[in-house]
Coordinates of C-alpha atoms and ligand atoms in Angstrom, one line a residue:
Chain A
M1 CA 27.7 -137.5 -36.0
S2 CA 25.7 -134.4 -35.3
F3 CA 26.8 -131.4 -33.4
L4 CA 24.4 -131.6 -30.4
E5 CA 23.2 -135.1 -29.5
L6 CA 20.9 -136.3 -26.7
T7 CA 20.7 -140.1 -26.3
A8 CA 18.1 -141.8 -24.1
V9 CA 18.1 -138.8 -21.7
G10 CA 15.8 -139.1 -18.7
K11 CA 15.2 -137.0 -15.7
S12 CA 13.2 -137.3 -12.5
Y13 CA 12.7 -135.0 -9.5
G14 CA 12.1 -135.9 -5.9
Q15 CA 12.8 -138.7 -3.6
G16 CA 11.1 -142.0 -2.8
S17 CA 7.4 -142.0 -3.3
N18 CA 7.4 -138.4 -4.3
R19 CA 9.7 -139.2 -7.2
T20 CA 8.2 -138.2 -10.6
E21 CA 9.7 -138.8 -13.9
V22 CA 9.7 -135.6 -15.8
L23 CA 11.4 -136.6 -19.0
R24 CA 11.9 -140.1 -20.5
D25 CA 13.9 -141.4 -23.3
I26 CA 14.7 -138.1 -25.0
N27 CA 16.6 -138.6 -28.3
L28 CA 17.6 -135.5 -30.3
S29 CA 20.3 -134.7 -32.7
I30 CA 20.9 -131.2 -34.1
N31 CA 23.3 -130.2 -36.8
E32 CA 25.6 -127.3 -36.6
G33 CA 23.9 -124.1 -37.7
E34 CA 20.4 -125.6 -37.4
F35 CA 17.5 -123.8 -35.8
V36 CA 15.3 -126.2 -33.9
A37 CA 12.2 -125.3 -32.0
I38 CA 10.8 -127.5 -29.2
V39 CA 7.1 -127.0 -28.6
G40 CA 5.3 -128.3 -25.5
Y41 CA 2.9 -127.7 -22.7
S42 CA 3.9 -125.7 -19.7
G43 CA 5.1 -128.0 -17.0
A44 CA 6.0 -130.7 -19.5
G45 CA 9.7 -130.3 -18.8
K46 CA 11.0 -127.9 -21.4
T47 CA 13.1 -125.9 -18.9
T48 CA 14.4 -129.2 -17.5
L49 CA 15.4 -130.3 -21.0
I50 CA 17.2 -127.1 -21.9
S51 CA 18.9 -127.0 -18.5
M52 CA 20.4 -130.4 -19.2
I53 CA 21.6 -129.3 -22.6
A54 CA 23.2 -126.3 -20.9
G55 CA 24.8 -128.5 -18.3
L56 CA 23.0 -126.9 -15.4
L57 CA 21.3 -130.2 -14.6
A58 CA 22.7 -133.6 -15.0
P59 CA 20.5 -136.2 -16.7
D60 CA 19.6 -139.3 -14.6
T61 CA 19.9 -141.6 -17.6
G62 CA 21.5 -141.2 -21.0
E63 CA 23.9 -138.4 -22.1
V64 CA 24.1 -135.1 -23.7
R65 CA 27.0 -134.5 -26.1
C66 CA 28.0 -131.2 -27.7
G67 CA 30.7 -131.2 -30.4
G68 CA 31.4 -134.8 -29.6
Q69 CA 32.1 -134.2 -25.9
V70 CA 29.8 -135.2 -23.0
V71 CA 28.3 -132.2 -21.3
A72 CA 29.1 -132.4 -17.7
E73 CA 28.9 -128.8 -16.6
P74 CA 27.7 -125.4 -17.9
G75 CA 30.0 -123.3 -20.0
P76 CA 30.0 -120.2 -22.2
E77 CA 30.0 -122.3 -25.4
R78 CA 26.4 -123.1 -24.7
G79 CA 24.8 -119.6 -24.2
I80 CA 21.5 -119.7 -22.5
V81 CA 18.7 -117.1 -22.4
F82 CA 16.7 -118.0 -19.3
Q83 CA 12.9 -118.0 -19.2
N84 CA 12.9 -115.1 -16.8
Y85 CA 15.9 -113.2 -18.3
S86 CA 18.0 -113.6 -15.2
L87 CA 19.7 -110.2 -15.5
L88 CA 21.6 -109.1 -12.4
P89 CA 19.4 -106.3 -11.1
W90 CA 22.3 -104.3 -9.5
L91 CA 24.2 -104.1 -12.8
S92 CA 23.3 -101.8 -15.7
V93 CA 22.7 -103.2 -19.2
Y94 CA 26.3 -102.5 -20.1
E95 CA 27.6 -104.1 -16.9
N96 CA 25.5 -107.2 -17.4
V97 CA 26.9 -107.8 -20.8
A98 CA 30.4 -106.7 -19.9
M99 CA 30.5 -109.2 -17.0
A100 CA 30.0 -112.0 -19.5
V101 CA 32.5 -110.5 -22.0
D102 CA 35.2 -110.0 -19.3
Q103 CA 34.8 -113.5 -18.0
V104 CA 34.8 -115.3 -21.4
F105 CA 37.5 -113.2 -23.1
P106 CA 40.2 -112.5 -20.4
Q107 CA 42.9 -112.4 -23.0
M108 CA 41.4 -109.4 -24.8
S109 CA 42.6 -105.9 -24.0
S110 CA 40.1 -103.8 -22.0
A111 CA 39.5 -101.7 -25.1
E112 CA 38.6 -104.7 -27.2
R113 CA 36.3 -106.0 -24.5
R114 CA 34.6 -102.7 -24.3
A115 CA 34.1 -102.6 -28.0
R116 CA 32.7 -106.1 -28.0
T117 CA 30.3 -105.3 -25.2
E118 CA 29.1 -102.2 -27.0
Q119 CA 28.8 -104.1 -30.3
Y120 CA 26.4 -106.6 -28.8
I121 CA 24.3 -104.0 -27.0
A122 CA 24.1 -102.2 -30.4
M123 CA 23.1 -105.5 -32.1
V124 CA 19.9 -105.7 -30.0
N125 CA 19.3 -101.9 -30.4
L126 CA 19.8 -101.0 -26.8
T127 CA 22.7 -98.5 -27.0
P128 CA 20.6 -95.7 -25.7
A129 CA 19.6 -97.7 -22.6
S130 CA 23.0 -99.1 -21.9
H131 CA 23.5 -97.3 -18.6
K132 CA 20.0 -98.3 -17.3
K133 CA 19.3 -100.9 -14.7
P134 CA 17.1 -103.8 -15.6
R135 CA 14.2 -102.6 -13.5
E136 CA 14.0 -99.5 -15.7
L137 CA 13.5 -101.6 -18.8
S138 CA 10.4 -103.2 -20.4
G139 CA 10.1 -106.9 -20.6
G140 CA 11.1 -106.9 -24.2
M141 CA 14.2 -104.8 -23.5
R142 CA 15.3 -107.1 -20.7
Q143 CA 14.9 -110.1 -23.0
R144 CA 17.1 -108.4 -25.6
V145 CA 19.8 -107.7 -22.9
S146 CA 19.7 -111.3 -22.0
V147 CA 20.1 -112.3 -25.7
A148 CA 23.0 -109.8 -26.1
R149 CA 24.7 -111.3 -23.0
A150 CA 24.4 -114.8 -24.3
L151 CA 25.6 -113.9 -27.8
A152 CA 28.5 -111.8 -26.6
M153 CA 30.0 -115.0 -25.1
D154 CA 30.3 -116.3 -28.7
P155 CA 28.6 -119.5 -27.8
K156 CA 28.5 -122.4 -30.3
V157 CA 24.9 -123.1 -29.4
L158 CA 22.3 -120.6 -28.3
L159 CA 19.6 -122.0 -26.0
L160 CA 16.5 -119.9 -25.8
D161 CA 14.0 -120.9 -23.1
E162 CA 10.6 -119.5 -23.9
P163 CA 12.3 -116.1 -24.6
L164 CA 9.1 -114.4 -25.8
S165 CA 6.2 -116.0 -23.9
A166 CA 6.1 -113.3 -21.3
L167 CA 5.8 -110.5 -23.8
D168 CA 2.9 -108.8 -25.5
A169 CA 2.1 -109.8 -29.0
L170 CA 3.6 -106.7 -30.7
T171 CA 6.9 -106.9 -28.9
R172 CA 7.0 -110.6 -29.5
G173 CA 6.7 -110.0 -33.2
T174 CA 9.6 -107.5 -33.2
L175 CA 11.8 -109.9 -31.2
Q176 CA 11.0 -112.8 -33.4
D177 CA 12.3 -110.8 -36.4
E178 CA 15.4 -109.9 -34.4
I179 CA 16.0 -113.6 -33.5
A180 CA 15.6 -114.5 -37.2
R181 CA 18.1 -111.8 -38.2
I182 CA 20.6 -112.8 -35.5
W183 CA 20.4 -116.4 -36.6
R184 CA 20.9 -115.5 -40.3
E185 CA 23.8 -113.2 -39.5
S186 CA 25.6 -115.4 -37.0
Q187 CA 24.7 -118.8 -38.4
K188 CA 24.7 -120.2 -34.9
T189 CA 23.0 -123.4 -33.8
I190 CA 19.8 -122.4 -32.0
V191 CA 17.5 -124.4 -29.8
L192 CA 14.3 -122.5 -29.1
I193 CA 11.9 -123.6 -26.5
T194 CA 8.4 -122.2 -27.1
N195 CA 4.7 -122.9 -26.5
D196 CA 3.7 -121.3 -29.7
V197 CA 3.7 -123.5 -32.8
D198 CA 3.6 -120.4 -35.1
E199 CA 6.8 -119.1 -33.6
G200 CA 8.4 -122.3 -34.6
L201 CA 7.0 -122.1 -38.1
L202 CA 8.3 -118.6 -38.4
L203 CA 11.8 -119.3 -37.2
A204 CA 12.8 -122.9 -37.2
D205 CA 14.2 -125.5 -39.6
R206 CA 12.5 -128.2 -37.5
I207 CA 9.8 -128.3 -35.0
I208 CA 9.8 -131.1 -32.4
P209 CA 6.8 -131.5 -30.1
L210 CA 7.3 -132.5 -26.5
S211 CA 4.4 -134.5 -25.1
A212 CA 2.7 -133.6 -21.9
G213 CA 4.3 -134.7 -18.6
P214 CA 4.9 -136.7 -16.5
S215 CA 7.4 -138.8 -18.5
A216 CA 7.3 -136.4 -21.4
T217 CA 9.1 -137.4 -24.5
L218 CA 9.8 -135.9 -27.9
G219 CA 7.5 -136.6 -30.8
P220 CA 8.2 -136.8 -34.5
A221 CA 9.9 -133.8 -35.9
T222 CA 8.2 -131.6 -38.5
V223 CA 10.7 -130.3 -41.0
V224 CA 9.9 -126.6 -41.8
D225 CA 11.3 -126.3 -45.3
L226 CA 9.6 -123.0 -46.0
P227 CA 11.6 -120.4 -47.9
R228 CA 13.2 -117.6 -45.8
P229 CA 12.7 -114.8 -44.9
R230 CA 9.3 -115.9 -43.8
D231 CA 6.4 -113.5 -43.4
R232 CA 4.1 -113.9 -40.4
K233 CA 0.9 -113.0 -42.4
A234 CA 1.7 -115.2 -45.4
L235 CA 2.4 -118.1 -43.1
M236 CA -1.2 -117.9 -41.8
K237 CA -2.5 -118.7 -45.3
D238 CA 0.4 -120.8 -46.7
P239 CA -1.0 -124.3 -47.3
A240 CA 2.4 -126.0 -46.5
A241 CA 2.6 -124.1 -43.2
K242 CA -0.9 -125.1 -42.4
R243 CA -0.1 -128.7 -42.9
M244 CA 2.9 -128.4 -40.7
R245 CA 1.1 -126.6 -38.0
L246 CA -1.6 -129.2 -38.0
Q247 CA 0.9 -132.0 -37.8
V248 CA 2.5 -130.6 -34.7
I249 CA -0.8 -129.7 -33.0
E250 CA -2.3 -133.1 -33.9
Y251 CA 0.6 -134.8 -32.1
L252 CA 0.3 -132.5 -29.1
L253 CA -3.5 -132.9 -28.9
G254 CA -3.5 -136.6 -29.7
E255 CA -0.8 -138.8 -28.6
G256 CA 1.2 -136.1 -26.8
R257 CA -1.8 -135.2 -24.7
R258 CA -2.3 -138.5 -22.9
R259 CA -2.0 -137.1 -19.5
A260 CA -2.7 -133.4 -20.0
P261 CA -6.0 -131.8 -18.9
A262 CA -7.9 -130.6 -21.9
Q263 CA -8.3 -127.0 -20.9
A264 CA -4.5 -126.6 -20.5
V265 CA -4.1 -127.6 -24.1
A266 CA -6.4 -125.0 -25.5
A267 CA -4.9 -122.3 -23.3
D268 CA -1.4 -123.3 -24.1
L269 CA -1.2 -123.9 -27.8
T270 CA -3.4 -121.1 -28.9
T271 CA -2.5 -117.7 -27.8
A272 CA -4.6 -115.7 -30.2
P273 CA -8.2 -116.4 -31.2
E274 CA -7.6 -116.3 -34.9
R275 CA -4.8 -118.8 -34.5
S276 CA -7.1 -121.4 -33.0
A277 CA -9.6 -120.7 -35.7
V278 CA -6.9 -121.4 -38.3
A279 CA -5.9 -124.6 -36.5
V280 CA -9.5 -125.8 -36.6
V281 CA -10.2 -124.8 -40.2
A282 CA -7.0 -126.3 -41.3
Chain B
M1 CA -10.3 -91.8 5.3
A2 CA -9.9 -89.3 2.5
A3 CA -12.3 -86.8 4.0
R4 CA -10.3 -86.7 7.2
N5 CA -7.1 -86.0 5.3
S6 CA -8.3 -82.5 4.7
F7 CA -5.5 -80.5 6.3
K8 CA -2.2 -80.4 4.5
G9 CA -0.1 -79.5 7.6
D10 CA -1.1 -82.7 9.4
W11 CA 2.3 -84.2 9.3
L12 CA 3.7 -81.3 11.2
V13 CA 0.8 -80.3 13.4
L14 CA -0.2 -83.7 14.7
P15 CA 3.2 -84.7 16.0
L16 CA 3.4 -81.3 17.8
V17 CA 0.0 -81.9 19.3
G18 CA 1.3 -85.2 20.5
I19 CA 4.4 -83.7 22.1
V20 CA 2.4 -81.0 23.8
A21 CA 0.0 -83.6 25.2
V22 CA 2.9 -85.6 26.7
L23 CA 4.4 -82.5 28.1
L24 CA 1.1 -81.6 29.8
L25 CA 0.8 -85.1 31.2
W26 CA 4.3 -84.9 32.4
T27 CA 3.8 -81.6 34.1
A28 CA 0.5 -82.8 35.7
S29 CA 2.2 -85.9 37.0
S30 CA 5.1 -84.1 38.6
A31 CA 2.7 -81.7 40.2
S32 CA 0.4 -84.5 41.6
W33 CA 1.2 -88.1 42.1
A34 CA 4.9 -88.2 41.2
K35 CA 6.3 -85.5 43.4
S36 CA 9.9 -86.6 42.8
L37 CA 9.6 -86.4 39.0
P38 CA 11.0 -83.1 37.9
S39 CA 8.7 -81.0 35.8
P40 CA 9.7 -80.2 32.2
L41 CA 10.5 -76.7 33.1
K42 CA 12.7 -77.7 36.0
T43 CA 14.4 -80.3 33.8
W44 CA 15.3 -77.6 31.3
E45 CA 16.6 -75.2 34.0
M46 CA 18.9 -77.9 35.4
S47 CA 20.0 -79.2 32.0
K48 CA 20.5 -75.9 30.3
L49 CA 24.2 -75.8 31.1
Y50 CA 24.8 -79.2 29.5
V51 CA 22.8 -78.4 26.4
M52 CA 24.0 -74.9 25.9
E53 CA 27.6 -75.7 26.5
P54 CA 27.5 -79.1 24.8
L55 CA 31.3 -79.4 24.5
A56 CA 32.3 -78.3 27.9
K57 CA 34.4 -80.6 30.1
R58 CA 34.3 -79.7 33.8
G59 CA 35.4 -83.0 35.1
E60 CA 35.5 -86.7 34.2
L61 CA 31.8 -87.2 34.6
D62 CA 30.6 -83.6 34.3
Q63 CA 30.7 -82.8 30.6
G64 CA 28.4 -81.3 28.0
V65 CA 25.8 -83.4 26.3
V66 CA 27.5 -83.7 23.0
R67 CA 30.8 -84.7 24.7
F68 CA 29.3 -87.6 26.6
T69 CA 27.2 -88.7 23.7
W70 CA 30.4 -88.7 21.7
Y71 CA 32.1 -91.1 24.1
S72 CA 29.1 -93.4 23.9
L73 CA 29.1 -93.2 20.1
V74 CA 32.8 -94.1 19.9
L75 CA 32.3 -97.1 22.1
V76 CA 29.2 -98.2 20.3
T77 CA 30.9 -97.8 16.9
K78 CA 33.7 -100.1 18.0
G79 CA 31.4 -102.8 19.4
Y80 CA 29.1 -102.5 16.3
A81 CA 32.0 -102.8 14.0
I82 CA 33.0 -106.1 15.7
A83 CA 29.4 -107.3 15.5
L84 CA 29.3 -106.7 11.7
L85 CA 32.8 -108.1 11.1
V86 CA 31.9 -111.3 12.9
G87 CA 28.2 -111.4 12.1
T88 CA 28.4 -110.9 8.3
P89 CA 30.7 -113.8 7.6
V90 CA 29.0 -116.1 10.1
G91 CA 25.6 -115.2 8.4
F92 CA 27.1 -116.0 5.0
L93 CA 28.4 -119.4 6.2
L94 CA 25.1 -120.3 7.7
G95 CA 23.3 -119.2 4.6
C96 CA 25.5 -121.2 2.3
S97 CA 25.5 -124.4 4.3
K98 CA 22.4 -126.3 5.4
R99 CA 24.6 -128.4 7.7
L100 CA 26.0 -125.5 9.5
T101 CA 22.5 -124.0 9.9
L102 CA 21.2 -127.3 11.5
M103 CA 24.2 -127.3 13.7
F104 CA 24.2 -123.7 15.0
D105 CA 20.7 -122.4 14.5
P106 CA 19.4 -123.8 17.9
I107 CA 22.3 -122.2 19.7
I108 CA 21.7 -118.9 18.0
Q109 CA 18.0 -119.0 18.9
F110 CA 19.0 -119.8 22.4
L111 CA 21.7 -117.1 22.9
R112 CA 19.8 -114.4 21.1
P113 CA 17.4 -113.4 23.8
V114 CA 20.0 -113.3 26.6
S115 CA 20.1 -109.8 28.1
P116 CA 23.2 -107.6 27.8
L117 CA 23.2 -107.4 31.6
A118 CA 23.9 -111.1 31.7
W119 CA 26.8 -111.0 29.2
L120 CA 28.6 -108.0 30.8
P121 CA 29.8 -109.8 34.0
L122 CA 31.1 -112.6 31.8
G123 CA 33.0 -110.1 29.7
L124 CA 34.5 -108.5 32.8
V125 CA 35.6 -112.0 34.0
L126 CA 37.1 -112.7 30.5
F127 CA 38.9 -109.4 29.9
Q128 CA 39.4 -107.9 33.3
K129 CA 38.9 -104.4 31.9
S130 CA 35.7 -102.5 31.5
E131 CA 36.0 -101.3 27.9
P132 CA 36.7 -104.7 26.3
A133 CA 34.0 -106.2 28.4
A134 CA 31.6 -103.6 27.1
L135 CA 32.7 -104.2 23.5
F136 CA 32.3 -107.9 24.0
T137 CA 28.7 -107.4 25.3
I138 CA 27.7 -105.0 22.5
A139 CA 29.2 -107.2 19.8
L140 CA 27.6 -110.3 21.2
C141 CA 24.1 -108.8 21.6
A142 CA 24.1 -106.7 18.4
M143 CA 25.4 -109.5 16.1
W144 CA 22.3 -111.6 15.8
P145 CA 20.1 -109.6 13.5
T146 CA 23.1 -109.3 11.1
V147 CA 23.8 -113.0 11.3
I148 CA 20.2 -114.0 10.8
N149 CA 19.3 -111.5 8.0
T150 CA 22.5 -112.2 6.1
A151 CA 21.8 -116.0 6.3
V152 CA 18.2 -115.4 5.1
G153 CA 19.5 -113.2 2.3
V154 CA 22.0 -115.7 1.1
R155 CA 19.3 -118.4 1.1
A156 CA 17.0 -116.1 -0.9
V157 CA 19.5 -115.5 -3.7
P158 CA 17.5 -116.7 -6.8
Q159 CA 18.9 -119.8 -8.4
D160 CA 18.9 -117.9 -11.7
Y161 CA 21.7 -115.6 -10.6
L162 CA 23.7 -118.6 -9.5
N163 CA 23.0 -120.3 -12.9
V164 CA 24.4 -117.2 -14.6
A165 CA 27.5 -117.5 -12.6
R166 CA 27.8 -121.2 -13.5
V167 CA 27.3 -120.6 -17.2
L168 CA 30.0 -117.9 -17.1
K169 CA 32.2 -120.3 -15.0
L170 CA 32.9 -117.7 -12.4
S171 CA 35.3 -118.8 -9.8
R172 CA 34.1 -119.3 -6.2
T173 CA 35.5 -116.0 -5.1
K174 CA 34.1 -114.2 -8.1
T175 CA 30.7 -115.8 -7.5
L176 CA 30.8 -114.6 -3.9
F177 CA 31.8 -111.0 -4.7
K178 CA 30.0 -110.5 -8.0
V179 CA 26.8 -112.4 -7.4
L180 CA 26.2 -113.6 -3.9
L181 CA 27.3 -110.5 -2.0
P182 CA 25.4 -107.9 -4.2
A183 CA 22.3 -110.1 -4.2
T184 CA 22.4 -110.3 -0.4
L185 CA 23.1 -106.6 0.3
P186 CA 19.6 -105.5 0.9
Y187 CA 19.1 -108.2 3.5
M188 CA 22.4 -107.4 5.1
F189 CA 21.6 -103.8 5.5
T190 CA 18.3 -104.6 7.2
G191 CA 20.4 -106.7 9.6
F192 CA 22.9 -103.9 10.0
R193 CA 20.1 -101.4 10.9
L194 CA 18.5 -103.7 13.5
S195 CA 22.0 -104.5 14.9
L196 CA 22.7 -100.8 15.3
G197 CA 19.5 -100.3 17.3
I198 CA 20.5 -103.1 19.6
A199 CA 24.0 -101.9 20.0
W200 CA 22.7 -98.5 21.1
L201 CA 20.4 -100.1 23.6
V202 CA 23.2 -102.2 25.0
I203 CA 25.8 -99.4 25.3
V204 CA 23.6 -97.5 27.8
A205 CA 23.1 -100.6 30.0
C206 CA 26.9 -101.4 29.8
E207 CA 27.9 -97.8 30.8
M208 CA 25.5 -97.8 33.7
L209 CA 27.1 -100.9 35.0
I210 CA 30.7 -100.1 34.4
G211 CA 30.5 -96.3 35.0
T212 CA 32.6 -95.1 32.1
P213 CA 32.0 -91.6 30.9
G214 CA 29.1 -91.6 28.4
V215 CA 25.4 -91.1 28.3
G216 CA 24.7 -94.2 30.4
G217 CA 27.6 -93.5 32.9
F218 CA 26.4 -90.0 33.3
L219 CA 22.8 -91.1 33.8
W220 CA 23.8 -93.5 36.6
Q221 CA 26.1 -91.0 38.3
E222 CA 23.3 -88.4 38.4
Y223 CA 20.9 -90.9 39.8
N224 CA 23.4 -91.5 42.6
S225 CA 23.8 -87.8 43.1
L226 CA 20.0 -87.4 43.2
I227 CA 19.9 -85.0 40.3
Y228 CA 16.8 -86.5 38.7
E229 CA 16.5 -83.8 36.0
H230 CA 19.7 -85.1 34.4
I231 CA 18.2 -88.6 34.3
I232 CA 15.6 -87.2 32.0
L233 CA 18.1 -85.3 30.0
C234 CA 20.0 -88.5 29.4
I235 CA 16.8 -90.4 28.5
L236 CA 15.9 -87.7 25.9
T237 CA 19.4 -87.8 24.5
I238 CA 19.5 -91.5 24.2
G239 CA 16.1 -91.5 22.5
L240 CA 17.2 -88.7 20.1
V241 CA 20.5 -90.4 19.2
G242 CA 18.8 -93.8 18.7
F243 CA 16.2 -92.2 16.5
V244 CA 18.8 -90.4 14.3
L245 CA 20.9 -93.5 14.0
D246 CA 17.9 -95.5 12.9
R247 CA 16.9 -92.9 10.4
L248 CA 20.5 -92.8 8.9
M249 CA 20.7 -96.5 8.6
G250 CA 17.2 -96.6 7.2
M251 CA 18.4 -94.2 4.4
V252 CA 21.4 -96.4 3.7
E253 CA 19.2 -99.5 3.7
K254 CA 16.8 -97.9 1.3
R255 CA 19.6 -97.1 -1.1
F256 CA 20.6 -100.7 -1.2
S257 CA 17.2 -102.2 -1.4
A258 CA 16.3 -100.0 -4.3
V259 CA 18.8 -102.1 -6.3
Ligands
ADP1 N1 13.9 -128.5 -9.0 C1 12.7 -129.1 -9.2 N2 12.3 -130.0 -8.2 C2 11.2 -130.7 -8.3 N3 10.4 -130.6 -9.4 C3 10.7 -129.8 -10.4 C4 11.9 -129.0 -10.3 N4 12.0 -128.2 -11.5 C5 10.9 -128.5 -12.2 N5 10.1 -129.5 -11.5 C6 8.9 -130.0 -12.0 O1 9.1 -130.7 -13.3 C7 8.1 -130.4 -14.2 C8 8.7 -129.8 -15.4 O2 9.2 -128.5 -15.1 P1 9.8 -127.5 -16.2 O3 11.0 -128.2 -16.8 O4 10.1 -126.2 -15.6 O5 8.6 -127.3 -17.2 P2 8.4 -126.3 -18.4 O6 9.6 -125.5 -18.6 O7 8.0 -127.1 -19.6 O8 7.2 -125.5 -18.0 C9 7.1 -129.5 -13.5 O9 6.0 -130.4 -13.1 C10 7.8 -129.0 -12.3 O10 6.9 -128.8 -11.3
MG2 MG1 9.9 -123.5 -18.4

């Protein structure tokens, strides 16, 4: 039995005639230490999906199990990095992380907690900014604080909801490398939500496409068995990577697209011009 | 626009021009159609004693300007404190519960525009004494902006912050003090500032009716003694104090909304 298991999960929003089914029959099982990327259109229900894994939302049908137990509420063993960072703006970087550490490790001495807080801030290279407020930070720095806060809780699973989509390409590249390093060093189970297939190729063990909504569901997984560490540039030319990219995109553009407007597809799945060229050529 | 912004001292000169214009209008009025309106000069002559010896106490209702302002400020502080102590929790409850909002919002909208002059007699009936009646009136009139803004602030707390609290499994009390309260503070302080403005409006009306020593009491007494210059002195004092209070609260508010 795998570590994280979703069986026949469905979710709808709204009441009566306004009711729309967002997710239908989601089945997913993830092993301990695995890095899984879920790729899908915006508005398909990715945040809804990860919120159910986190326990912030209850599924209407089916169940989510983590470590064998049914997930009924959120908890620090499932650390989540929210799409919009969700840092508390009145707290400094240090305080944002410390709040999580203090709450999750009440049995530690205050010196130990301080050391732990500092350790995780250092891990994301933010020690010089630790007294700053979130509004004084760039988007990339905020995202790193959010990652540090989630990791400092020592979660069994790290849930990342489009952590990098709001960032510029250069910052995104740096943070991708940081996420790869964190995963390698901590060996945590990671679920990464993204709208960028190449991000999945760079980081994940498996890429699972989510079809367009409403009633979105997961498509067939593509196993990314490329050697690590992976190099962004080499991936562009690597024939195996090309095949995988094509497989995911074909699902999203074909079967997974049933209900999505065509423009949204192009805008969504190709963030850089050369990337779409690669996709077409491949 | 840019071309007219040529002179750097505008921010100082233009207000002065405004003040001089009003003084001229005032002088002209008292010299022509409003014969019983004391001129600025006469007002100053008659008020000099009160301004130059601001701390003097010559009798219960014959005191320096700072002294009677002080009495009013003490009373207003008490009433305002009651308004905040009651209004903030009430606002929080309304913000947290949709049901309570549906229950009490109509009543609040209904009571909010009632004039202080209408509450005061009720306060006198309830408490028999003038000071508690005044406090009752100030608190009741000044409370609403705090209640309403706090409730709006609580409703505006982003779901993300609450999700953070849920993931960390913060207790209800911790969620209140570590997430809800700090996230609502900017709204609360807007309410506090508006409430203070109302409290200061109400105190003057209350004092005029109950005749306690203070700016309003003094104003009413001097009206009865036909010393109209002192009415103007009181009006100017009330305006100045109100202005200063608003600025001070504005500074506090800014500090918190910068968060
Ligand atoms: N709380 C909610 N109430 C009603 N509809 C919602 C709610 N949250 C999300 N939705 C809708 O569900 C769909 C999926 O949303 P979301 O999971 O945020 O998508 P994604 O993260 O993939 O962009 C969207 O159409 C969105 O409008
Ligand atoms: Mg989303």
